[in-house]
CSV table of C-alpha atoms in Angstrom, one decimal:
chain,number,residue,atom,x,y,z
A,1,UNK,CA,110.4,81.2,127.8
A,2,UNK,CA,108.2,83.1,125.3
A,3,UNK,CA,106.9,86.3,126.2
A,4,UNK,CA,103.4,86.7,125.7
A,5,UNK,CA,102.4,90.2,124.7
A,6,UNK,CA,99.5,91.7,127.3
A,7,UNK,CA,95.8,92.0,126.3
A,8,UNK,CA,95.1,95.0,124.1
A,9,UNK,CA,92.7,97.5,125.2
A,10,UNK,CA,90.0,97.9,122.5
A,11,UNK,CA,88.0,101.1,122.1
A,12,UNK,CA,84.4,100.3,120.5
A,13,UNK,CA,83.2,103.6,120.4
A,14,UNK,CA,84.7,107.2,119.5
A,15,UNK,CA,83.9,108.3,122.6
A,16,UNK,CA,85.6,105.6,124.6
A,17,UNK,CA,88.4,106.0,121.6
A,18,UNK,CA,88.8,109.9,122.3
A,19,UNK,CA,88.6,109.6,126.3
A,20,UNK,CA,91.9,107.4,126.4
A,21,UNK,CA,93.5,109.6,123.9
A,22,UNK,CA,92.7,112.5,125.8
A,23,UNK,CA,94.2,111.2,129.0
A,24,UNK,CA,97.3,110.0,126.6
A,25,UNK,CA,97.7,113.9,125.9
A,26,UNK,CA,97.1,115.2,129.4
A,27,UNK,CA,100.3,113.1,130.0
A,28,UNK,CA,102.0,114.8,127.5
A,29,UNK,CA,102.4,111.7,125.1
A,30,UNK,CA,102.5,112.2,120.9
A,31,UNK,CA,100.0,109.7,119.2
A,32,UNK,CA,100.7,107.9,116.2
A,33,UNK,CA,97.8,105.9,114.6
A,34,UNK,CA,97.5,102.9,111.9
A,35,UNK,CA,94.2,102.9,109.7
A,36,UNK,CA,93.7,99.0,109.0
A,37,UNK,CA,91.2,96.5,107.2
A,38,UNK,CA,92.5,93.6,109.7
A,39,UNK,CA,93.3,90.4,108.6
A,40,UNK,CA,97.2,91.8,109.4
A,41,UNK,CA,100.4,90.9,108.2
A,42,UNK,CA,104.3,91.2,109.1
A,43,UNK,CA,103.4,94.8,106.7
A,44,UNK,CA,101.2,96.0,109.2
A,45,UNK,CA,103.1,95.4,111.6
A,46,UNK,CA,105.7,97.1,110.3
A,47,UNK,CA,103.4,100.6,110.0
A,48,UNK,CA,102.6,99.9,113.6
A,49,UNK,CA,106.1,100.2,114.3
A,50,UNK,CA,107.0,103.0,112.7
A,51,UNK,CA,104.2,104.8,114.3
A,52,UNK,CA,105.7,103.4,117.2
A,53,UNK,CA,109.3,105.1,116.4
A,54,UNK,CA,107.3,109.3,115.7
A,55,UNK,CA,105.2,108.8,118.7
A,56,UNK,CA,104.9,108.1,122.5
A,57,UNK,CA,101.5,106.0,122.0
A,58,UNK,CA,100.3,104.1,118.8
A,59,UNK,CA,96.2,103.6,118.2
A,60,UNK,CA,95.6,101.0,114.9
A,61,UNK,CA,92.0,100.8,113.6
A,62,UNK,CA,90.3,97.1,112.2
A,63,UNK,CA,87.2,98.4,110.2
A,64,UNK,CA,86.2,96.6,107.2
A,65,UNK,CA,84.8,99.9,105.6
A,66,UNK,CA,82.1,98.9,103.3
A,67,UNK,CA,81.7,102.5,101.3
A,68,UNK,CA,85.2,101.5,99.2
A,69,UNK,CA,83.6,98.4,98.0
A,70,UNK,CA,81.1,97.8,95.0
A,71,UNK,CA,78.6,95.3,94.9
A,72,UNK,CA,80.2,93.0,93.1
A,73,UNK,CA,83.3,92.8,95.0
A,74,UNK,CA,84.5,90.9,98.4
A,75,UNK,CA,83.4,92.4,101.3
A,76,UNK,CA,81.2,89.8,102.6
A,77,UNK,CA,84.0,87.1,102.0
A,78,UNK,CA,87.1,90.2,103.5
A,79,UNK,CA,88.6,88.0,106.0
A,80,UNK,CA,88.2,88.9,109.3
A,81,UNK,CA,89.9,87.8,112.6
A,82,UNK,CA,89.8,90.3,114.9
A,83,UNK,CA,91.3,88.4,118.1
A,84,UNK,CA,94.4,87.1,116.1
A,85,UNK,CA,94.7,90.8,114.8
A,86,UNK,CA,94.9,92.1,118.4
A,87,UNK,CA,97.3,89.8,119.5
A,88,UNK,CA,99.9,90.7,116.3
A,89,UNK,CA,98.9,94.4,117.3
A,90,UNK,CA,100.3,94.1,121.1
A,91,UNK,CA,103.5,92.7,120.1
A,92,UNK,CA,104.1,95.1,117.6
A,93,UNK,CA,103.6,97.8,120.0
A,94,UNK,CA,100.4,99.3,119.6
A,95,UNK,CA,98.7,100.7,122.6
A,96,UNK,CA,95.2,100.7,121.8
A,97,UNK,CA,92.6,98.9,119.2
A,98,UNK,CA,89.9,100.6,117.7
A,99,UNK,CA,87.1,98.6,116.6
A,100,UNK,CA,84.0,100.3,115.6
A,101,UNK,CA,81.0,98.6,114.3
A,102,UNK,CA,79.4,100.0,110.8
A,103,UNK,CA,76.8,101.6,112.7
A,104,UNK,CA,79.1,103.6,114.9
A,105,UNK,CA,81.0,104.7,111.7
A,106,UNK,CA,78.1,105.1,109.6
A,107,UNK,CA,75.1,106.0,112.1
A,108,UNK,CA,71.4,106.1,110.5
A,109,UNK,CA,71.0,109.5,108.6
A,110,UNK,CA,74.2,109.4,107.0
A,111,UNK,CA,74.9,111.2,104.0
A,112,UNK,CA,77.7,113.0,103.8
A,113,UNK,CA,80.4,112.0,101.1
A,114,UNK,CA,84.1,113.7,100.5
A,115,UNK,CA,85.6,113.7,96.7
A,116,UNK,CA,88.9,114.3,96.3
A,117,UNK,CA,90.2,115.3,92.6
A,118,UNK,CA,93.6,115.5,92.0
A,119,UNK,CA,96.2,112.4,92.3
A,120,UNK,CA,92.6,110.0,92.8
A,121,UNK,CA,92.0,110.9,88.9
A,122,UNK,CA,92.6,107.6,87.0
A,123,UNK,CA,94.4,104.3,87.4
A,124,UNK,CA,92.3,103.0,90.1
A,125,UNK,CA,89.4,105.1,89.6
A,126,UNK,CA,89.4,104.3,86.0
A,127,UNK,CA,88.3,100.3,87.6
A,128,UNK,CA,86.6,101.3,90.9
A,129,UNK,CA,85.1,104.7,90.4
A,130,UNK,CA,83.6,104.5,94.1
A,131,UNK,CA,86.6,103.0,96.0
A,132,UNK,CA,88.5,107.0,96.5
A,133,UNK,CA,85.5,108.2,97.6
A,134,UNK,CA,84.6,105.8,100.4
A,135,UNK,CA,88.5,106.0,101.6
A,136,UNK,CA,88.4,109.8,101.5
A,137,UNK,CA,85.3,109.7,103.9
A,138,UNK,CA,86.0,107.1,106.3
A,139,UNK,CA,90.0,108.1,106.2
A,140,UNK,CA,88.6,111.6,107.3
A,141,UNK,CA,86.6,110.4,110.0
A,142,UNK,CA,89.3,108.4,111.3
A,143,UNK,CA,91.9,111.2,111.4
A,144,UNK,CA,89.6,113.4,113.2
A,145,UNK,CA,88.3,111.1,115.5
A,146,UNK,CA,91.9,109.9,116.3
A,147,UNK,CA,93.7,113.3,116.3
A,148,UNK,CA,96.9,112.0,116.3
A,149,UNK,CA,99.8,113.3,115.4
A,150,UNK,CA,101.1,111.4,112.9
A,151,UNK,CA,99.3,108.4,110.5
A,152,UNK,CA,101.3,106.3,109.1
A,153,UNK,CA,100.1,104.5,105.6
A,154,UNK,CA,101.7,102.0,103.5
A,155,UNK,CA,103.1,102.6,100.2
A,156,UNK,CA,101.7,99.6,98.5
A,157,UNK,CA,98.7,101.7,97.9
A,158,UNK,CA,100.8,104.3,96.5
A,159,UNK,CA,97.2,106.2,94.7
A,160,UNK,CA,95.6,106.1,98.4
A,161,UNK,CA,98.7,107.7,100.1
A,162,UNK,CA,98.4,110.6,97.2
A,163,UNK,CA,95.1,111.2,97.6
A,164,UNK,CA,94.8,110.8,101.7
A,165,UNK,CA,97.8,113.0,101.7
A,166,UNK,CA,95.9,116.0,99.2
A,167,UNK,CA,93.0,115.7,101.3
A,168,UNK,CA,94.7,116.0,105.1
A,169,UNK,CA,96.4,119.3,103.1
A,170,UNK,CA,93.1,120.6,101.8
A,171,UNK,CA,91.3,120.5,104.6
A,172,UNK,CA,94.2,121.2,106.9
A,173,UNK,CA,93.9,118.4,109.0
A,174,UNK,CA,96.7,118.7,111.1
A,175,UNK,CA,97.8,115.3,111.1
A,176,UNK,CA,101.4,114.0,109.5
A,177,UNK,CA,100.5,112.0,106.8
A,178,UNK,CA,103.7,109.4,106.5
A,179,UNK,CA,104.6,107.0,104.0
A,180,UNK,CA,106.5,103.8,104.3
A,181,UNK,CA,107.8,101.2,102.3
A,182,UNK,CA,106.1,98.1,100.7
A,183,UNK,CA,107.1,95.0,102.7
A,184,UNK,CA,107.8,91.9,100.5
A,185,UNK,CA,108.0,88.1,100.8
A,186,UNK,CA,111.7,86.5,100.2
A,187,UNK,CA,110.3,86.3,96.6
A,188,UNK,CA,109.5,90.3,96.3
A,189,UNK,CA,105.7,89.4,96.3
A,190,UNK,CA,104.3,92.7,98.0
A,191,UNK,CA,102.3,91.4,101.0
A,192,UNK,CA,98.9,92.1,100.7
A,193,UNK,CA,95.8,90.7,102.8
A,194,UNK,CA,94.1,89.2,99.7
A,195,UNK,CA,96.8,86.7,99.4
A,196,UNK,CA,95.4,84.7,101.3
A,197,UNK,CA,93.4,84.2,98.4
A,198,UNK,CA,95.4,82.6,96.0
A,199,UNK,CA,96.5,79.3,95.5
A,200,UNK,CA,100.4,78.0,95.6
A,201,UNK,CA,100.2,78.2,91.4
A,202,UNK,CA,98.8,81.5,91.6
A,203,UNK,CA,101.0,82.7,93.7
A,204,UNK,CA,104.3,81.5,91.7
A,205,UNK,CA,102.3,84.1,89.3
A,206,UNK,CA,101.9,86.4,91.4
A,207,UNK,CA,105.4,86.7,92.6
A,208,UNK,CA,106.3,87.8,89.0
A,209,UNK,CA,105.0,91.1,89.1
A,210,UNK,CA,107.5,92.8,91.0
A,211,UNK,CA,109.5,91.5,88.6
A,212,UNK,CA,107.9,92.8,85.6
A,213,UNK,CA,107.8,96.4,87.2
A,214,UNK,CA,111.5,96.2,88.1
A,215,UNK,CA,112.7,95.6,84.6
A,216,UNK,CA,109.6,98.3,83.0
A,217,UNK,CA,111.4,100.9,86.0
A,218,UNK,CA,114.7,100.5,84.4
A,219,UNK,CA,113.6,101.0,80.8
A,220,UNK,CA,111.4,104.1,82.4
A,221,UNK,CA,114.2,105.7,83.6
A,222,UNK,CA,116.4,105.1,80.3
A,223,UNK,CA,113.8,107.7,79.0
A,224,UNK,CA,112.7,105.4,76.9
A,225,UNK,CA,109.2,106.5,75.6
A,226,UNK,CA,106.3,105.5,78.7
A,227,UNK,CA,104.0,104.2,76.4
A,228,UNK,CA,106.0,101.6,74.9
A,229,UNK,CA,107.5,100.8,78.6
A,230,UNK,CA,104.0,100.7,79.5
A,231,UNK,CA,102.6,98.5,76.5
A,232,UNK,CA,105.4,96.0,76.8
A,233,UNK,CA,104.8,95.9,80.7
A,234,UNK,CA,101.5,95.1,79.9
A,235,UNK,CA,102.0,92.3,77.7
A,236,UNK,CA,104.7,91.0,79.7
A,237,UNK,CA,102.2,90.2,82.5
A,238,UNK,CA,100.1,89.2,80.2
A,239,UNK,CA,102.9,86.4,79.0
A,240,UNK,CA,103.7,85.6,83.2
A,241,UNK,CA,100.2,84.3,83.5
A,242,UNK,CA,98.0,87.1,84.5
A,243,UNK,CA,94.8,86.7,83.3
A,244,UNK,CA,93.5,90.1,82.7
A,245,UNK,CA,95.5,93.4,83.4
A,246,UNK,CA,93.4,97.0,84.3
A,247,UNK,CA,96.9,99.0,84.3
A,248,UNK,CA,100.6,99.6,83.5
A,249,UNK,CA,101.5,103.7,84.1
A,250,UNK,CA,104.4,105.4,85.1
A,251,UNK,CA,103.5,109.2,86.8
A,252,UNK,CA,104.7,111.5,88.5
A,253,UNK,CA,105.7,110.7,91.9
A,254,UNK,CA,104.8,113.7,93.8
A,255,UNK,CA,100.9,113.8,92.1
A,256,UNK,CA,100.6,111.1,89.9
A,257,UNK,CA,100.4,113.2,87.0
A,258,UNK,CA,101.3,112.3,83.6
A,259,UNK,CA,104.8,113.2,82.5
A,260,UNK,CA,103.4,115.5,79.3
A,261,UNK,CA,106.9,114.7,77.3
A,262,UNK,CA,106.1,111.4,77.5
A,263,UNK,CA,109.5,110.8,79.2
A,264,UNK,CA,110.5,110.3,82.6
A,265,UNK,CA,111.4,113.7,83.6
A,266,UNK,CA,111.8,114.1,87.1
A,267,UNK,CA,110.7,111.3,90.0
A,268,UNK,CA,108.4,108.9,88.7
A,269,UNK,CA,106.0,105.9,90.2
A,270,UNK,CA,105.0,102.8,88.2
A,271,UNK,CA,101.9,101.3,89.2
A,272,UNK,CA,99.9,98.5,88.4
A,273,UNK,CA,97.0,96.2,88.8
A,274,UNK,CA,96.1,92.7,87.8
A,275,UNK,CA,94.1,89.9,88.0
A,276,UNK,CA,94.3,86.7,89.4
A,277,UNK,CA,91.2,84.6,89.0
A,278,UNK,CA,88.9,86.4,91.3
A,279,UNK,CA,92.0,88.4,93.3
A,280,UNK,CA,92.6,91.8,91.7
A,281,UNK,CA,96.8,92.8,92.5
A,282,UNK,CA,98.3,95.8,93.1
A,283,UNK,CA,101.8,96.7,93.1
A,284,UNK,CA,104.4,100.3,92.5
A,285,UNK,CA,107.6,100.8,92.7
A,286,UNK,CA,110.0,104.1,92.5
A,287,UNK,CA,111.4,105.1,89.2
């Protein structure tokens, strides 16, 4: 006979959210916590379960935060499925769903914003120029409304894990910032909730990228020259079918910095984003 997980508790509020975590720490229990978008997938789960592995008691957020989108992007059409998520969430081995509305998050009067220089310079904010900004602030709530002890973020969105981690350190939030490894399909695709969006020829496409980044990696760390690993990554999207690409870059892995020889000099990260009809992909992997 299956096992079927038991109903997960879901906080609404902060309040409701700190008074069980409160009681978790009278108890003596470590919390872990998962920041999520919903719409979850087998790489959630797997941050949920890593959380699960640093601490006694795991909280996972759904918010659909609508600060790190622009105007003309999806957040109306994000999907959202909030029962399924909570069911994927208990078997996993979360403890407790928070699910705030945008008013609770973002009450009237609201006005204050958090900018966070550093590794958020470029690459993405060279396309989105809002999207760090509305992470850094609802990120920061999150941490200090959870107060747990460790978060634990994926490495998909390598730029986002550099710049929550530099902000946690600059404004000593005392919060273990953790990274952990992409999750793939069988085909190396990175799972991503906006897959959903793309059709079974676009996603033969899309399943080249990692592809394309594995073979640019090994010419990066040849020393080969980064720009011309970076051009002919470019074009070699380009030639797998992607319609438009925003990036090829290799930094440096600690800060996303630009090597200045122009050589891989150290531990390096290649990142990249690309289009899809209307689904923008992102994808990095070690160098």
């Amino acid at each position: 006979m299956t096992e079927i997980a038991p109903p997960l508790p879901i906080a609404r509020t902060v309040e409701a959210l700190r008074a069980t975590v409160r009681e978790w720490r009278r108890q003596g229990f470590a919390v872990g916590f998962v920041p999520t978008m919903g719409a979850l997938h087998e790489g959630h789960l797997t941050l949920v379960r890593e959380a699960g592995r640093r601490a006694d008691k795991v909280v996972a957020s759904v918010f659909v935060n609508p600060t790190q989108f622009a105007a003309h992007e999806d957040l109306g059409t994000y999907p959202r499925r909030e029962a399924e998520d909570a069911g994927l969430l208990a078997g996993a081995g979360c403890d407790l769903l928070f699910a705030p509305t945008v008013d609770e998050m973002y009450p009237e009067g609201f006005v204050t914003s958090v900018s966070v220089g550093g590794p958020s310079q470029g690459l993405e904010t060279d396309f989105r120029p809002h999207f760090f900004g509305g992470v850094a602030v609802v990120v920061a709530k999150l941490l200090n409304q959870v107060q747990a002890d460790v978060a634990v973020f994926g490495e998909k969105d390598y730029q986002q894990l550099m710049v929550v981690r530099r902000m946690a350190r600059d404004l000593d939030i005392p919060t273990e910032i953790v990274g952990s490894a992409t999750e793939r399909d069988r085909h190396g695709l990175a799972l991503s909730s906006r897959n959903a969006y793309l059709a079974e020829a676009e996603l033969e496409i899309a399943r080249r990228l990692n592809g394309v980044l594995a073979e640019a990696a090994i010419k990066a760390a040849d020393r080969r020259p980064l720009a011309a690993v970076e051009r002919d990554a470019y074009s070699d999207l380009l030639r797998a079918g992607f319609e438009r690409v925003d990036y090829v870059a290799v930094r440096r892995a600690d800060d996303l910095a630009v090597f200045p020889n122009g050589v891989i000099e150290g531990p390096g990260r290649i990142l990249a984003a690309a289009w899809l009809g209307k689904t923008r992909l992102i994808d990095n992997m070690a160098v």
